[in-house]
PDB file of C-alpha atoms in Angstrom:
ATOM      1  CA  UNK T   1      34.008  17.842 -21.041  1.00  0.00           C
ATOM      2  CA  UNK T   2      37.539  18.481 -19.883  1.00  0.00           C
ATOM      3  CA  UNK T   3      38.628  21.295 -18.464  1.00  0.00           C
ATOM      4  CA  UNK T   4      40.552  23.712 -20.682  1.00  0.00           C
ATOM      5  CA  UNK T   5      44.165  24.339 -19.928  1.00  0.00           C
ATOM      6  CA  UNK T   6      45.439  26.453 -17.339  1.00  0.00           C
ATOM      7  CA  UNK T   7      47.706  29.050 -18.985  1.00  0.00           C
ATOM      8  CA  UNK T   8      49.662  29.853 -15.452  1.00  0.00           C
ATOM      9  CA  UNK T   9      50.571  26.116 -14.589  1.00  0.00           C
ATOM     10  CA  UNK T  10      52.575  26.771 -12.163  1.00  0.00           C
ATOM     11  CA  UNK T  11      55.783  24.487 -11.425  1.00  0.00           C
ATOM     12  CA  UNK T  12      57.080  24.595  -8.230  1.00  0.00           C
ATOM     13  CA  UNK T  13      60.845  24.236  -6.899  1.00  0.00           C
ATOM     14  CA  UNK T  14      61.967  20.700  -4.722  1.00  0.00           C
ATOM     15  CA  UNK T  15      60.949  22.864  -1.242  1.00  0.00           C
ATOM     16  CA  UNK T  16      57.872  24.407  -2.214  1.00  0.00           C
ATOM     17  CA  UNK T  17      56.612  21.193  -3.957  1.00  0.00           C
ATOM     18  CA  UNK T  18      57.574  19.066  -0.673  1.00  0.00           C
ATOM     19  CA  UNK T  19      55.799  21.662   1.408  1.00  0.00           C
ATOM     20  CA  UNK T  20      52.803  21.659  -0.594  1.00  0.00           C
ATOM     21  CA  UNK T  21      52.705  17.808  -0.980  1.00  0.00           C
ATOM     22  CA  UNK T  22      53.113  18.019   3.233  1.00  0.00           C
ATOM     23  CA  UNK T  23      50.340  20.468   3.594  1.00  0.00           C
ATOM     24  CA  UNK T  24      48.512  18.670   1.329  1.00  0.00           C
ATOM     25  CA  UNK T  25      47.828  15.655   3.356  1.00  0.00           C
ATOM     26  CA  UNK T  26      46.764  18.018   6.421  1.00  0.00           C
ATOM     27  CA  UNK T  27      44.522  20.401   7.355  1.00  0.00           C
ATOM     28  CA  UNK T  28      46.618  22.828   8.885  1.00  0.00           C
ATOM     29  CA  UNK T  29      50.212  22.169  10.297  1.00  0.00           C
ATOM     30  CA  UNK T  30      52.894  24.539  12.378  1.00  0.00           C
ATOM     31  CA  UNK T  31      56.310  24.645  10.498  1.00  0.00           C
ATOM     32  CA  UNK T  32      58.048  22.372  12.781  1.00  0.00           C
ATOM     33  CA  UNK T  33      55.223  19.422  12.011  1.00  0.00           C
ATOM     34  CA  UNK T  34      55.763  20.720   8.007  1.00  0.00           C
ATOM     35  CA  UNK T  35      59.586  19.717   8.663  1.00  0.00           C
ATOM     36  CA  UNK T  36      58.759  16.611  10.588  1.00  0.00           C
ATOM     37  CA  UNK T  37      56.156  15.531   7.616  1.00  0.00           C
ATOM     38  CA  UNK T  38      58.652  15.717   4.624  1.00  0.00           C
ATOM     39  CA  UNK T  39      61.582  13.780   6.670  1.00  0.00           C
ATOM     40  CA  UNK T  40      59.247  11.237   7.629  1.00  0.00           C
ATOM     41  CA  UNK T  41      57.479  10.967   4.107  1.00  0.00           C
ATOM     42  CA  UNK T  42      61.117  10.656   1.940  1.00  0.00           C
ATOM     43  CA  UNK T  43      62.342   8.180   5.018  1.00  0.00           C
ATOM     44  CA  UNK T  44      64.962  10.584   5.693  1.00  0.00           C
ATOM     45  CA  UNK T  45      65.814  11.595   2.567  1.00  0.00           C
ATOM     46  CA  UNK T  46      64.784  15.005   2.471  1.00  0.00           C
ATOM     47  CA  UNK T  47      65.468  17.529   5.182  1.00  0.00           C
ATOM     48  CA  UNK T  48      64.011  21.352   5.612  1.00  0.00           C
ATOM     49  CA  UNK T  49      65.836  23.910   7.430  1.00  0.00           C
ATOM     50  CA  UNK T  50      63.964  26.568   8.859  1.00  0.00           C
ATOM     51  CA  UNK T  51      65.847  29.100   7.123  1.00  0.00           C
ATOM     52  CA  UNK T  52      64.372  27.590   4.091  1.00  0.00           C
ATOM     53  CA  UNK T  53      60.355  26.796   5.456  1.00  0.00           C
ATOM     54  CA  UNK T  54      59.184  29.933   6.772  1.00  0.00           C
ATOM     55  CA  UNK T  55      59.947  32.527   3.715  1.00  0.00           C
ATOM     56  CA  UNK T  56      59.137  29.356   1.263  1.00  0.00           C
ATOM     57  CA  UNK T  57      55.958  29.502   3.169  1.00  0.00           C
ATOM     58  CA  UNK T  58      55.723  33.267   2.985  1.00  0.00           C
ATOM     59  CA  UNK T  59      56.438  33.128  -1.119  1.00  0.00           C
ATOM     60  CA  UNK T  60      53.893  30.903  -1.068  1.00  0.00           C
ATOM     61  CA  UNK T  61      51.347  32.465   0.837  1.00  0.00           C
ATOM     62  CA  UNK T  62      51.992  35.913  -0.191  1.00  0.00           C
ATOM     63  CA  UNK T  63      53.127  35.805  -3.751  1.00  0.00           C
ATOM     64  CA  UNK T  64      51.670  32.894  -4.892  1.00  0.00           C
ATOM     65  CA  UNK T  65      48.269  32.305  -3.166  1.00  0.00           C
ATOM     66  CA  UNK T  66      48.796  28.875  -2.579  1.00  0.00           C
ATOM     67  CA  UNK T  67      49.205  28.951   1.220  1.00  0.00           C
ATOM     68  CA  UNK T  68      47.258  30.670   3.389  1.00  0.00           C
ATOM     69  CA  UNK T  69      48.113  30.882   7.636  1.00  0.00           C
ATOM     70  CA  UNK T  70      46.331  31.765  10.630  1.00  0.00           C
ATOM     71  CA  UNK T  71      47.654  32.105  14.240  1.00  0.00           C
ATOM     72  CA  UNK T  72      47.319  29.442  16.639  1.00  0.00           C
ATOM     73  CA  UNK T  73      45.209  30.182  20.581  1.00  0.00           C
ATOM     74  CA  UNK T  74      47.476  32.168  22.648  1.00  0.00           C
ATOM     75  CA  UNK T  75      47.838  29.700  25.173  1.00  0.00           C
ATOM     76  CA  UNK T  76      47.955  25.887  23.575  1.00  0.00           C
ATOM     77  CA  UNK T  77      48.904  24.122  27.055  1.00  0.00           C
ATOM     78  CA  UNK T  78      52.416  23.341  25.959  1.00  0.00           C
ATOM     79  CA  UNK T  79      53.878  26.842  27.737  1.00  0.00           C
ATOM     80  CA  UNK T  80      55.595  27.264  23.930  1.00  0.00           C
ATOM     81  CA  UNK T  81      55.198  30.391  21.931  1.00  0.00           C
ATOM     82  CA  UNK T  82      52.086  31.280  19.835  1.00  0.00           C
ATOM     83  CA  UNK T  83      52.503  28.543  16.855  1.00  0.00           C
ATOM     84  CA  UNK T  84      51.185  29.566  12.878  1.00  0.00           C
ATOM     85  CA  UNK T  85      49.288  26.773  11.447  1.00  0.00           C
ATOM     86  CA  UNK T  86      49.890  26.656   7.610  1.00  0.00           C
ATOM     87  CA  UNK T  87      47.257  25.019   5.027  1.00  0.00           C
ATOM     88  CA  UNK T  88      46.528  25.065   1.212  1.00  0.00           C
ATOM     89  CA  UNK T  89      43.916  27.146  -0.140  1.00  0.00           C
ATOM     90  CA  UNK T  90      41.320  26.345  -2.872  1.00  0.00           C
ATOM     91  CA  UNK T  91      44.400  27.280  -5.619  1.00  0.00           C
ATOM     92  CA  UNK T  92      47.292  25.555  -3.776  1.00  0.00           C
ATOM     93  CA  UNK T  93      45.005  22.185  -3.736  1.00  0.00           C
ATOM     94  CA  UNK T  94      43.798  22.514  -7.255  1.00  0.00           C
ATOM     95  CA  UNK T  95      47.491  23.565  -8.564  1.00  0.00           C
ATOM     96  CA  UNK T  96      48.912  20.764  -6.809  1.00  0.00           C
ATOM     97  CA  UNK T  97      46.353  18.696  -8.650  1.00  0.00           C
ATOM     98  CA  UNK T  98      47.099  20.359 -12.193  1.00  0.00           C
ATOM     99  CA  UNK T  99      50.893  19.332 -11.195  1.00  0.00           C
ATOM    100  CA  UNK T 100      50.567  15.877 -10.249  1.00  0.00           C
ATOM    101  CA  UNK T 101      47.970  15.616 -13.538  1.00  0.00           C
ATOM    102  CA  UNK T 102      50.615  16.832 -15.705  1.00  0.00           C
ATOM    103  CA  UNK T 103      53.572  15.020 -14.340  1.00  0.00           C
ATOM    104  CA  UNK T 104      51.854  11.891 -14.723  1.00  0.00           C
ATOM    105  CA  UNK T 105      50.933  12.693 -18.576  1.00  0.00           C
ATOM    106  CA  UNK T 106      54.811  13.738 -18.996  1.00  0.00           C
ATOM    107  CA  UNK T 107      55.597   9.991 -17.346  1.00  0.00           C
ATOM    108  CA  UNK T 108      53.587   8.007 -19.566  1.00  0.00           C
ATOM    109  CA  UNK T 109      55.119  10.228 -22.384  1.00  0.00           C
ATOM    110  CA  UNK T 110      58.272   9.540 -21.542  1.00  0.00           C
ATOM    111  CA  UNK T 111      57.652   5.693 -21.160  1.00  0.00           C
ATOM    112  CA  UNK T 112      59.652   3.352 -22.847  1.00  0.00           C
ATOM    113  CA  UNK T 113      56.763   1.157 -23.755  1.00  0.00           C
ATOM    114  CA  UNK T 114      54.846   4.282 -25.507  1.00  0.00           C
ATOM    115  CA  UNK T 115      56.154   5.710 -28.413  1.00  0.00           C
ATOM    116  CA  UNK T 116      56.513   9.220 -29.534  1.00  0.00           C
ATOM    117  CA  UNK T 117      53.589  11.077 -29.649  1.00  0.00           C
ATOM    118  CA  UNK T 118      51.655  12.735 -32.598  1.00  0.00           C
ATOM    119  CA  UNK T 119      50.571  16.232 -33.141  1.00  0.00           C
ATOM    120  CA  UNK T 120      46.924  14.929 -32.267  1.00  0.00           C
ATOM    121  CA  UNK T 121      47.818  13.385 -29.147  1.00  0.00           C
ATOM    122  CA  UNK T 122      49.782  15.938 -28.218  1.00  0.00           C
ATOM    123  CA  UNK T 123      46.756  18.359 -28.772  1.00  0.00           C
ATOM    124  CA  UNK T 124      44.640  16.191 -26.631  1.00  0.00           C
ATOM    125  CA  UNK T 125      46.868  16.107 -24.182  1.00  0.00           C
ATOM    126  CA  UNK T 126      47.075  19.766 -23.943  1.00  0.00           C
ATOM    127  CA  UNK T 127      43.412  20.120 -23.561  1.00  0.00           C
ATOM    128  CA  UNK T 128      42.821  17.123 -21.330  1.00  0.00           C
ATOM    129  CA  UNK T 129      42.836  17.716 -17.422  1.00  0.00           C
ATOM    130  CA  UNK T 130      46.889  17.783 -17.833  1.00  0.00           C
ATOM    131  CA  UNK T 131      46.977  21.377 -18.088  1.00  0.00           C
ATOM    132  CA  UNK T 132      50.447  21.696 -19.114  1.00  0.00           C
ATOM    133  CA  UNK T 133      52.298  24.810 -20.304  1.00  0.00           C
ATOM    134  CA  UNK T 134      55.190  24.930 -22.915  1.00  0.00           C
ATOM    135  CA  UNK T 135      57.523  27.256 -23.932  1.00  0.00           C
ATOM    136  CA  UNK T 136      59.239  28.075 -27.387  1.00  0.00           C
ATOM    137  CA  UNK T 137      57.120  25.765 -29.876  1.00  0.00           C
ATOM    138  CA  UNK T 138      56.098  23.095 -27.339  1.00  0.00           C
ATOM    139  CA  UNK T 139      60.067  21.688 -26.600  1.00  0.00           C
ATOM    140  CA  UNK T 140      60.446  22.734 -23.409  1.00  0.00           C
ATOM    141  CA  UNK T 141      58.838  23.528 -20.280  1.00  0.00           C
ATOM    142  CA  UNK T 142      57.961  27.030 -19.375  1.00  0.00           C
ATOM    143  CA  UNK T 143      57.507  27.885 -15.897  1.00  0.00           C
ATOM    144  CA  UNK T 144      55.161  30.523 -14.977  1.00  0.00           C
TER     145      UNK T 144
END
């Protein structure tokens, strides 16, 4: 049975999505590992500075509840400062999965090899696992 659309599909900013994707492939990462993972995955095309990373992580954790953090051990053997590790919450995992499903459906719909969808196909897309949210009569994406 298809799931009902989630009313609050969160469409993250580019930096937020990069961070969520980096965390989706790892159990826990600290700040510099997140930066390195994003840079490596993008083959150097995407770079996030510390001034963007930590406020974004804070927002994803405190306001959006998509990320959680925990402090590492006092002594980790490196002699450096204590590290704060981040990972996705269950809501963060589901939100990222829903976003990927939505984007897949959107790309399929936009593909030149596909026709314009009918109202019934549009309704089917909304009631499928795509979990999309539209505003203004279905013509524009609504960021929730």
